[in-house]
């Protein structure tokens, strides 16, 4: 098992892959990809063993941030260096949202926001009935929680005692048009999830002490589904992207690409 420093460095390498994909494609969603990549890297490193069947599954519900998932799958050897530069091009497997028929390792086709948690609930029920001990992770965006279907799934999971289901909220607090909580206020999000009978953990989604601790806690079933509210920064580690809603979806110029890579390399050196 890799240690905290190793995983943090892997996450920085994945950040560079995200920037590369979006730069060469001249399209994509860098902000939300960079905010979730620390947690996503750790989840795949510590709880997803592709040599197992059955295994832990990851439903990447905030599918527009798929560069983060492709970066991890590249690091795991499922996507080649050459293919990474085909992101969002005609006939590429690397579509703008995860597509399980093209890349089975993505585990679910997502993109219509609000549906991924329901998919994950179904998978978790199936694992329970098959006596499969592995987890199902559902990665959602904070703006996505404003979809009504999310709250139906939030009610259903505790009803079936799905302690094998883990919800991760990428709480970067920005959507495509600005502040999430100015559109529809989610607060107090932790109390709302607790009232729906979830075990709730609030963490710093970029602090690897927090991340590794909460992943370890998910292994201790309590009979309840688990929700991790990860406070994150949209565009994390790229100076001009951080907390800037413009970078929900924008291409990079040559100069912006150079600065972004330099920022990430400096952050990696500081680990």
mmCIF file of C-alpha atoms in Angstrom:
data_model
loop_
_atom_site.group_PDB
_atom_site.id
_atom_site.type_symbol
_atom_site.label_atom_id
_atom_site.label_comp_id
_atom_site.label_asym_id
_atom_site.label_seq_id
_atom_site.Cartn_x
_atom_site.Cartn_y
_atom_site.Cartn_z
ATOM 1 C CA UNK A 1 0.000 0.000 0.000
ATOM 2 C CA UNK A 2 1.333 3.460 -0.900
ATOM 3 C CA UNK A 3 1.850 6.017 1.852
ATOM 4 C CA UNK A 4 0.411 9.500 2.138
ATOM 5 C CA UNK A 5 3.299 11.223 0.334
ATOM 6 C CA UNK A 6 3.213 8.764 -2.570
ATOM 7 C CA UNK A 7 -0.511 9.277 -3.071
ATOM 8 C CA UNK A 8 -0.187 13.070 -2.864
ATOM 9 C CA UNK A 9 2.477 12.962 -5.588
ATOM 10 C CA UNK A 10 0.317 10.693 -7.730
ATOM 11 C CA UNK A 11 -2.489 13.246 -7.414
ATOM 12 C CA UNK A 12 -0.149 15.996 -8.653
ATOM 13 C CA UNK A 13 0.831 13.851 -11.633
ATOM 14 C CA UNK A 14 -2.876 13.381 -12.325
ATOM 15 C CA UNK A 15 -3.369 17.152 -12.177
ATOM 16 C CA UNK A 16 -0.828 17.526 -14.983
ATOM 17 C CA UNK A 17 -2.695 14.894 -17.005
ATOM 18 C CA UNK A 18 -5.938 16.838 -16.535
ATOM 19 C CA UNK A 19 -4.366 20.056 -17.772
ATOM 20 C CA UNK A 20 -2.765 18.261 -20.729
ATOM 21 C CA UNK A 21 -6.055 16.695 -21.840
ATOM 22 C CA UNK A 22 -8.017 19.933 -21.691
ATOM 23 C CA UNK A 23 -5.243 21.987 -23.297
ATOM 24 C CA UNK A 24 -4.896 19.691 -26.312
ATOM 25 C CA UNK A 25 -8.657 19.248 -26.676
ATOM 26 C CA UNK A 26 -9.300 23.005 -26.374
ATOM 27 C CA UNK A 27 -12.351 22.034 -24.321
ATOM 28 C CA UNK A 28 -13.243 20.525 -20.975
ATOM 29 C CA UNK A 29 -13.915 21.227 -17.313
ATOM 30 C CA UNK A 30 -10.675 21.889 -15.430
ATOM 31 C CA UNK A 31 -12.031 23.474 -12.217
ATOM 32 C CA UNK A 32 -14.072 20.544 -10.921
ATOM 33 C CA UNK A 33 -11.543 18.013 -12.187
ATOM 34 C CA UNK A 34 -8.798 19.639 -10.131
ATOM 35 C CA UNK A 35 -10.983 19.927 -7.022
ATOM 36 C CA UNK A 36 -11.805 16.195 -6.853
ATOM 37 C CA UNK A 37 -8.512 14.675 -8.010
ATOM 38 C CA UNK A 38 -6.904 14.325 -4.563
ATOM 39 C CA UNK A 39 -9.789 12.248 -3.203
ATOM 40 C CA UNK A 40 -10.290 10.350 -6.433
ATOM 41 C CA UNK A 41 -6.623 9.360 -6.617
ATOM 42 C CA UNK A 42 -6.719 8.093 -3.026
ATOM 43 C CA UNK A 43 -9.969 6.162 -3.525
ATOM 44 C CA UNK A 44 -8.602 4.291 -6.528
ATOM 45 C CA UNK A 45 -5.266 3.717 -4.827
ATOM 46 C CA UNK A 46 -6.661 2.428 -1.526
ATOM 47 C CA UNK A 47 -10.021 0.824 -2.288
ATOM 48 C CA UNK A 48 -10.152 -0.215 -5.963
ATOM 49 C CA UNK A 49 -8.261 -3.348 -6.948
ATOM 50 C CA UNK A 50 -8.781 -3.987 -10.657
ATOM 51 C CA UNK A 51 -7.340 -7.495 -10.302
ATOM 52 C CA UNK A 52 -10.399 -8.481 -8.244
ATOM 53 C CA UNK A 53 -13.764 -9.526 -9.625
ATOM 54 C CA UNK A 54 -16.043 -8.532 -7.977
ATOM 55 C CA UNK A 55 -14.395 -5.321 -6.806
ATOM 56 C CA UNK A 56 -15.158 -1.849 -5.473
ATOM 57 C CA UNK A 57 -17.005 0.328 -8.008
ATOM 58 C CA UNK A 58 -16.809 4.086 -8.548
ATOM 59 C CA UNK A 59 -19.783 5.937 -10.032
ATOM 60 C CA UNK A 60 -18.425 9.288 -11.197
ATOM 61 C CA UNK A 61 -21.726 11.138 -11.224
ATOM 62 C CA UNK A 62 -20.227 14.585 -11.913
ATOM 63 C CA UNK A 63 -19.315 13.239 -15.320
ATOM 64 C CA UNK A 64 -18.270 16.553 -16.875
ATOM 65 C CA UNK A 65 -15.161 16.363 -14.653
ATOM 66 C CA UNK A 66 -14.173 13.072 -16.312
ATOM 67 C CA UNK A 67 -10.602 14.258 -17.050
ATOM 68 C CA UNK A 68 -9.969 13.415 -13.379
ATOM 69 C CA UNK A 69 -11.194 9.843 -13.870
ATOM 70 C CA UNK A 70 -9.294 9.428 -17.146
ATOM 71 C CA UNK A 71 -6.139 10.696 -15.451
ATOM 72 C CA UNK A 72 -6.424 8.028 -12.756
ATOM 73 C CA UNK A 73 -7.230 5.283 -15.271
ATOM 74 C CA UNK A 74 -4.212 6.354 -17.333
ATOM 75 C CA UNK A 75 -2.064 6.102 -14.212
ATOM 76 C CA UNK A 76 -3.500 2.599 -13.687
ATOM 77 C CA UNK A 77 -2.574 1.569 -17.231
ATOM 78 C CA UNK A 78 -6.012 1.451 -18.868
ATOM 79 C CA UNK A 79 -5.426 4.457 -21.159
ATOM 80 C CA UNK A 80 -2.248 4.949 -23.188
ATOM 81 C CA UNK A 81 -0.161 8.125 -23.465
ATOM 82 C CA UNK A 82 -1.180 8.497 -27.110
ATOM 83 C CA UNK A 83 -4.880 8.069 -26.364
ATOM 84 C CA UNK A 84 -4.826 10.777 -23.702
ATOM 85 C CA UNK A 85 -4.314 13.371 -26.461
ATOM 86 C CA UNK A 86 -7.524 12.228 -28.190
ATOM 87 C CA UNK A 87 -9.811 13.541 -25.432
ATOM 88 C CA UNK A 88 -13.069 14.890 -26.907
ATOM 89 C CA UNK A 89 -12.076 14.134 -30.503
ATOM 90 C CA UNK A 90 -14.272 12.278 -33.013
ATOM 91 C CA UNK A 91 -14.249 8.477 -32.529
ATOM 92 C CA UNK A 92 -12.122 8.695 -29.364
ATOM 93 C CA UNK A 93 -12.967 6.471 -26.408
ATOM 94 C CA UNK A 94 -12.302 9.508 -24.220
ATOM 95 C CA UNK A 95 -15.645 11.219 -24.509
ATOM 96 C CA UNK A 96 -16.558 14.348 -22.600
ATOM 97 C CA UNK A 97 -18.397 12.193 -20.041
ATOM 98 C CA UNK A 98 -17.699 8.634 -18.851
ATOM 99 C CA UNK A 99 -19.020 5.936 -21.203
ATOM 100 C CA UNK A 100 -18.868 2.400 -19.860
ATOM 101 C CA UNK A 101 -19.233 0.788 -23.293
ATOM 102 C CA UNK A 102 -16.025 2.494 -24.430
ATOM 103 C CA UNK A 103 -14.071 2.211 -21.162
ATOM 104 C CA UNK A 104 -15.541 -0.468 -18.855
ATOM 105 C CA UNK A 105 -13.242 0.608 -16.013
ATOM 106 C CA UNK A 106 -15.259 3.828 -15.614
ATOM 107 C CA UNK A 107 -17.979 1.595 -14.065
ATOM 108 C CA UNK A 108 -20.910 3.793 -15.148
ATOM 109 C CA UNK A 109 -22.059 6.068 -17.960
ATOM 110 C CA UNK A 110 -22.827 9.431 -16.368
ATOM 111 C CA UNK A 111 -23.260 13.069 -17.267
ATOM 112 C CA UNK A 112 -26.929 13.866 -16.752
ATOM 113 C CA UNK A 113 -26.426 15.391 -13.321
ATOM 114 C CA UNK A 114 -28.327 13.926 -10.412
ATOM 115 C CA UNK A 115 -28.570 10.335 -11.658
ATOM 116 C CA UNK A 116 -25.296 8.808 -10.487
ATOM 117 C CA UNK A 117 -26.275 8.344 -6.846
ATOM 118 C CA UNK A 118 -29.329 6.344 -7.906
ATOM 119 C CA UNK A 119 -27.078 4.118 -10.036
ATOM 120 C CA UNK A 120 -24.786 3.647 -7.048
ATOM 121 C CA UNK A 121 -27.714 2.724 -4.785
ATOM 122 C CA UNK A 122 -28.720 -0.002 -7.239
ATOM 123 C CA UNK A 123 -25.159 -1.331 -7.381
ATOM 124 C CA UNK A 124 -24.902 -1.319 -3.581
ATOM 125 C CA UNK A 125 -28.176 -3.237 -3.234
ATOM 126 C CA UNK A 126 -26.912 -5.808 -5.743
ATOM 127 C CA UNK A 127 -23.637 -6.220 -3.843
ATOM 128 C CA UNK A 128 -25.555 -6.765 -0.602
ATOM 129 C CA UNK A 129 -27.748 -9.444 -2.185
ATOM 130 C CA UNK A 130 -24.701 -11.148 -3.712
ATOM 131 C CA UNK A 131 -22.763 -11.071 -0.407
ATOM 132 C CA UNK A 132 -20.124 -8.991 -2.153
ATOM 133 C CA UNK A 133 -18.132 -7.120 0.544
ATOM 134 C CA UNK A 134 -16.817 -4.372 -1.727
ATOM 135 C CA UNK A 135 -17.858 -0.716 -1.681
ATOM 136 C CA UNK A 136 -19.691 1.470 -4.157
ATOM 137 C CA UNK A 137 -18.460 5.068 -4.270
ATOM 138 C CA UNK A 138 -20.652 7.817 -5.714
ATOM 139 C CA UNK A 139 -18.849 11.067 -6.558
ATOM 140 C CA UNK A 140 -21.212 14.025 -6.918
ATOM 141 C CA UNK A 141 -20.796 17.743 -7.362
ATOM 142 C CA UNK A 142 -22.268 20.213 -4.897
ATOM 143 C CA UNK A 143 -24.390 21.952 -7.536
ATOM 144 C CA UNK A 144 -25.620 18.502 -8.563
ATOM 145 C CA UNK A 145 -27.199 18.054 -5.130
ATOM 146 C CA UNK A 146 -29.796 20.614 -6.176
ATOM 147 C CA UNK A 147 -31.343 17.907 -8.393
ATOM 148 C CA UNK A 148 -34.402 16.279 -6.842
ATOM 149 C CA UNK A 149 -33.394 12.730 -7.802
ATOM 150 C CA UNK A 150 -30.412 13.019 -5.456
ATOM 151 C CA UNK A 151 -32.746 13.407 -2.484
ATOM 152 C CA UNK A 152 -34.825 10.393 -3.506
ATOM 153 C CA UNK A 153 -31.631 8.315 -3.504
ATOM 154 C CA UNK A 154 -30.573 9.860 -0.185
ATOM 155 C CA UNK A 155 -33.813 8.546 1.336
ATOM 156 C CA UNK A 156 -33.531 5.120 -0.264
ATOM 157 C CA UNK A 157 -29.968 4.211 0.776
ATOM 158 C CA UNK A 158 -30.573 4.226 4.568
ATOM 159 C CA UNK A 159 -33.844 2.367 4.086
ATOM 160 C CA UNK A 160 -31.844 -0.574 2.714
ATOM 161 C CA UNK A 161 -29.037 -0.207 5.280
ATOM 162 C CA UNK A 162 -26.456 0.327 2.546
ATOM 163 C CA UNK A 163 -23.336 0.665 4.648
ATOM 164 C CA UNK A 164 -21.388 -0.407 1.546
ATOM 165 C CA UNK A 165 -22.346 2.862 -0.196
ATOM 166 C CA UNK A 166 -20.134 5.932 0.143
ATOM 167 C CA UNK A 167 -21.243 9.318 -1.157
ATOM 168 C CA UNK A 168 -18.554 11.920 -1.796
ATOM 169 C CA UNK A 169 -19.669 15.524 -2.222
ATOM 170 C CA UNK A 170 -17.067 17.626 -4.003
ATOM 171 C CA UNK A 171 -17.962 20.780 -2.085
ATOM 172 C CA UNK A 172 -16.003 23.416 -4.006
ATOM 173 C CA UNK A 173 -19.009 25.756 -3.659
ATOM 174 C CA UNK A 174 -18.942 26.973 -7.275
ATOM 175 C CA UNK A 175 -21.103 25.920 -10.192
ATOM 176 C CA UNK A 176 -20.950 27.039 -13.814
ATOM 177 C CA UNK A 177 -22.622 30.360 -13.052
ATOM 178 C CA UNK A 178 -21.213 31.266 -9.648
ATOM 179 C CA UNK A 179 -21.823 30.374 -6.024
ATOM 180 C CA UNK A 180 -23.718 27.111 -5.489
ATOM 181 C CA UNK A 181 -25.420 28.377 -2.348
ATOM 182 C CA UNK A 182 -26.673 31.524 -4.077
ATOM 183 C CA UNK A 183 -28.486 29.337 -6.611
ATOM 184 C CA UNK A 184 -30.058 27.035 -4.002
ATOM 185 C CA UNK A 185 -28.594 27.011 -0.497
ATOM 186 C CA UNK A 186 -27.424 23.556 0.582
ATOM 187 C CA UNK A 187 -26.600 24.488 4.164
ATOM 188 C CA UNK A 188 -26.517 22.995 6.696
ATOM 189 C CA UNK A 189 -25.577 20.107 4.404
ATOM 190 C CA UNK A 190 -24.107 17.873 7.097
ATOM 191 C CA UNK A 191 -27.207 18.188 9.289
ATOM 192 C CA UNK A 192 -29.513 17.490 6.350
ATOM 193 C CA UNK A 193 -27.655 14.290 5.481
ATOM 194 C CA UNK A 194 -27.602 13.223 9.121
ATOM 195 C CA UNK A 195 -31.369 13.782 9.278
ATOM 196 C CA UNK A 196 -31.685 11.389 6.313
ATOM 197 C CA UNK A 197 -29.873 8.794 8.503
ATOM 198 C CA UNK A 198 -26.433 8.872 6.880
ATOM 199 C CA UNK A 199 -23.124 8.730 8.743
ATOM 200 C CA UNK A 200 -21.511 12.036 7.803
ATOM 201 C CA UNK A 201 -17.854 13.094 7.784
ATOM 202 C CA UNK A 202 -16.710 16.603 6.892
ATOM 203 C CA UNK A 203 -13.120 16.803 5.678
ATOM 204 C CA UNK A 204 -10.610 19.000 3.883
ATOM 205 C CA UNK A 205 -10.640 17.373 0.461
ATOM 206 C CA UNK A 206 -7.021 18.363 -0.191
ATOM 207 C CA UNK A 207 -5.570 17.252 3.147
ATOM 208 C CA UNK A 208 -4.219 13.736 2.807
ATOM 209 C CA UNK A 209 -4.319 13.113 6.548
ATOM 210 C CA UNK A 210 -8.065 13.733 6.399
ATOM 211 C CA UNK A 211 -8.486 11.752 3.189
ATOM 212 C CA UNK A 212 -6.638 8.648 4.333
ATOM 213 C CA UNK A 213 -8.341 8.707 7.727
ATOM 214 C CA UNK A 214 -11.839 8.880 6.273
ATOM 215 C CA UNK A 215 -11.137 6.107 3.738
ATOM 216 C CA UNK A 216 -10.031 3.911 6.634
ATOM 217 C CA UNK A 217 -13.230 4.782 8.522
ATOM 218 C CA UNK A 218 -15.360 3.618 5.576
ATOM 219 C CA UNK A 219 -14.155 0.066 6.226
ATOM 220 C CA UNK A 220 -16.048 -0.061 9.528
ATOM 221 C CA UNK A 221 -19.677 -0.649 8.621
ATOM 222 C CA UNK A 222 -22.299 0.779 10.956
ATOM 223 C CA UNK A 223 -25.427 -0.234 9.085
ATOM 224 C CA UNK A 224 -25.719 3.237 7.567
ATOM 225 C CA UNK A 225 -24.509 4.642 4.244
ATOM 226 C CA UNK A 226 -21.604 7.065 4.544
ATOM 227 C CA UNK A 227 -21.455 10.618 3.237
ATOM 228 C CA UNK A 228 -18.157 12.476 2.945
ATOM 229 C CA UNK A 229 -18.505 16.218 2.530
ATOM 230 C CA UNK A 230 -15.142 17.231 1.089
ATOM 231 C CA UNK A 231 -14.445 20.937 1.318
ATOM 232 C CA UNK A 232 -12.392 21.612 -1.801
ATOM 233 C CA UNK A 233 -11.116 24.436 -3.984
ATOM 234 C CA UNK A 234 -12.229 24.635 -7.584
ATOM 235 C CA UNK A 235 -9.124 24.717 -9.785
ATOM 236 C CA UNK A 236 -6.868 23.621 -6.898
ATOM 237 C CA UNK A 237 -3.107 24.195 -7.471
ATOM 238 C CA UNK A 238 -3.490 26.427 -10.529
ATOM 239 C CA UNK A 239 -3.187 30.043 -9.410
ATOM 240 C CA UNK A 240 -5.511 31.698 -11.918
ATOM 241 C CA UNK A 241 -8.136 28.941 -11.708
ATOM 242 C CA UNK A 242 -8.629 28.686 -7.962
ATOM 243 C CA UNK A 243 -12.117 29.816 -6.849
ATOM 244 C CA UNK A 244 -12.785 31.299 -10.301
ATOM 245 C CA UNK A 245 -16.108 30.125 -11.834
ATOM 246 C CA UNK A 246 -14.754 30.885 -15.333
ATOM 247 C CA UNK A 247 -12.758 27.664 -15.080
ATOM 248 C CA UNK A 248 -15.796 25.478 -14.648
ATOM 249 C CA UNK A 249 -15.419 24.991 -18.406
ATOM 250 C CA UNK A 250 -12.785 26.846 -20.405
ATOM 251 C CA UNK A 251 -9.870 25.977 -22.717
ATOM 252 C CA UNK A 252 -6.346 27.132 -21.914
ATOM 253 C CA UNK A 253 -4.142 29.413 -23.969
ATOM 254 C CA UNK A 254 -0.490 28.489 -24.497
ATOM 255 C CA UNK A 255 0.584 30.880 -21.738
ATOM 256 C CA UNK A 256 -2.092 29.647 -19.331
ATOM 257 C CA UNK A 257 -1.029 26.057 -20.002
ATOM 258 C CA UNK A 258 2.596 26.916 -19.215
ATOM 259 C CA UNK A 259 1.660 28.637 -15.945
ATOM 260 C CA UNK A 260 -0.664 25.796 -14.911
ATOM 261 C CA UNK A 261 2.028 23.143 -15.404
ATOM 262 C CA UNK A 262 4.582 25.260 -13.545
ATOM 263 C CA UNK A 263 2.153 25.734 -10.632
ATOM 264 C CA UNK A 264 1.510 22.008 -10.371
ATOM 265 C CA UNK A 265 5.188 21.099 -10.601
ATOM 266 C CA UNK A 266 5.977 23.590 -7.831
ATOM 267 C CA UNK A 267 3.209 22.159 -5.662
ATOM 268 C CA UNK A 268 4.542 18.639 -6.188
ATOM 269 C CA UNK A 269 8.072 19.701 -5.207
ATOM 270 C CA UNK A 270 6.664 21.123 -1.977
ATOM 271 C CA UNK A 271 5.147 17.810 -0.881
#
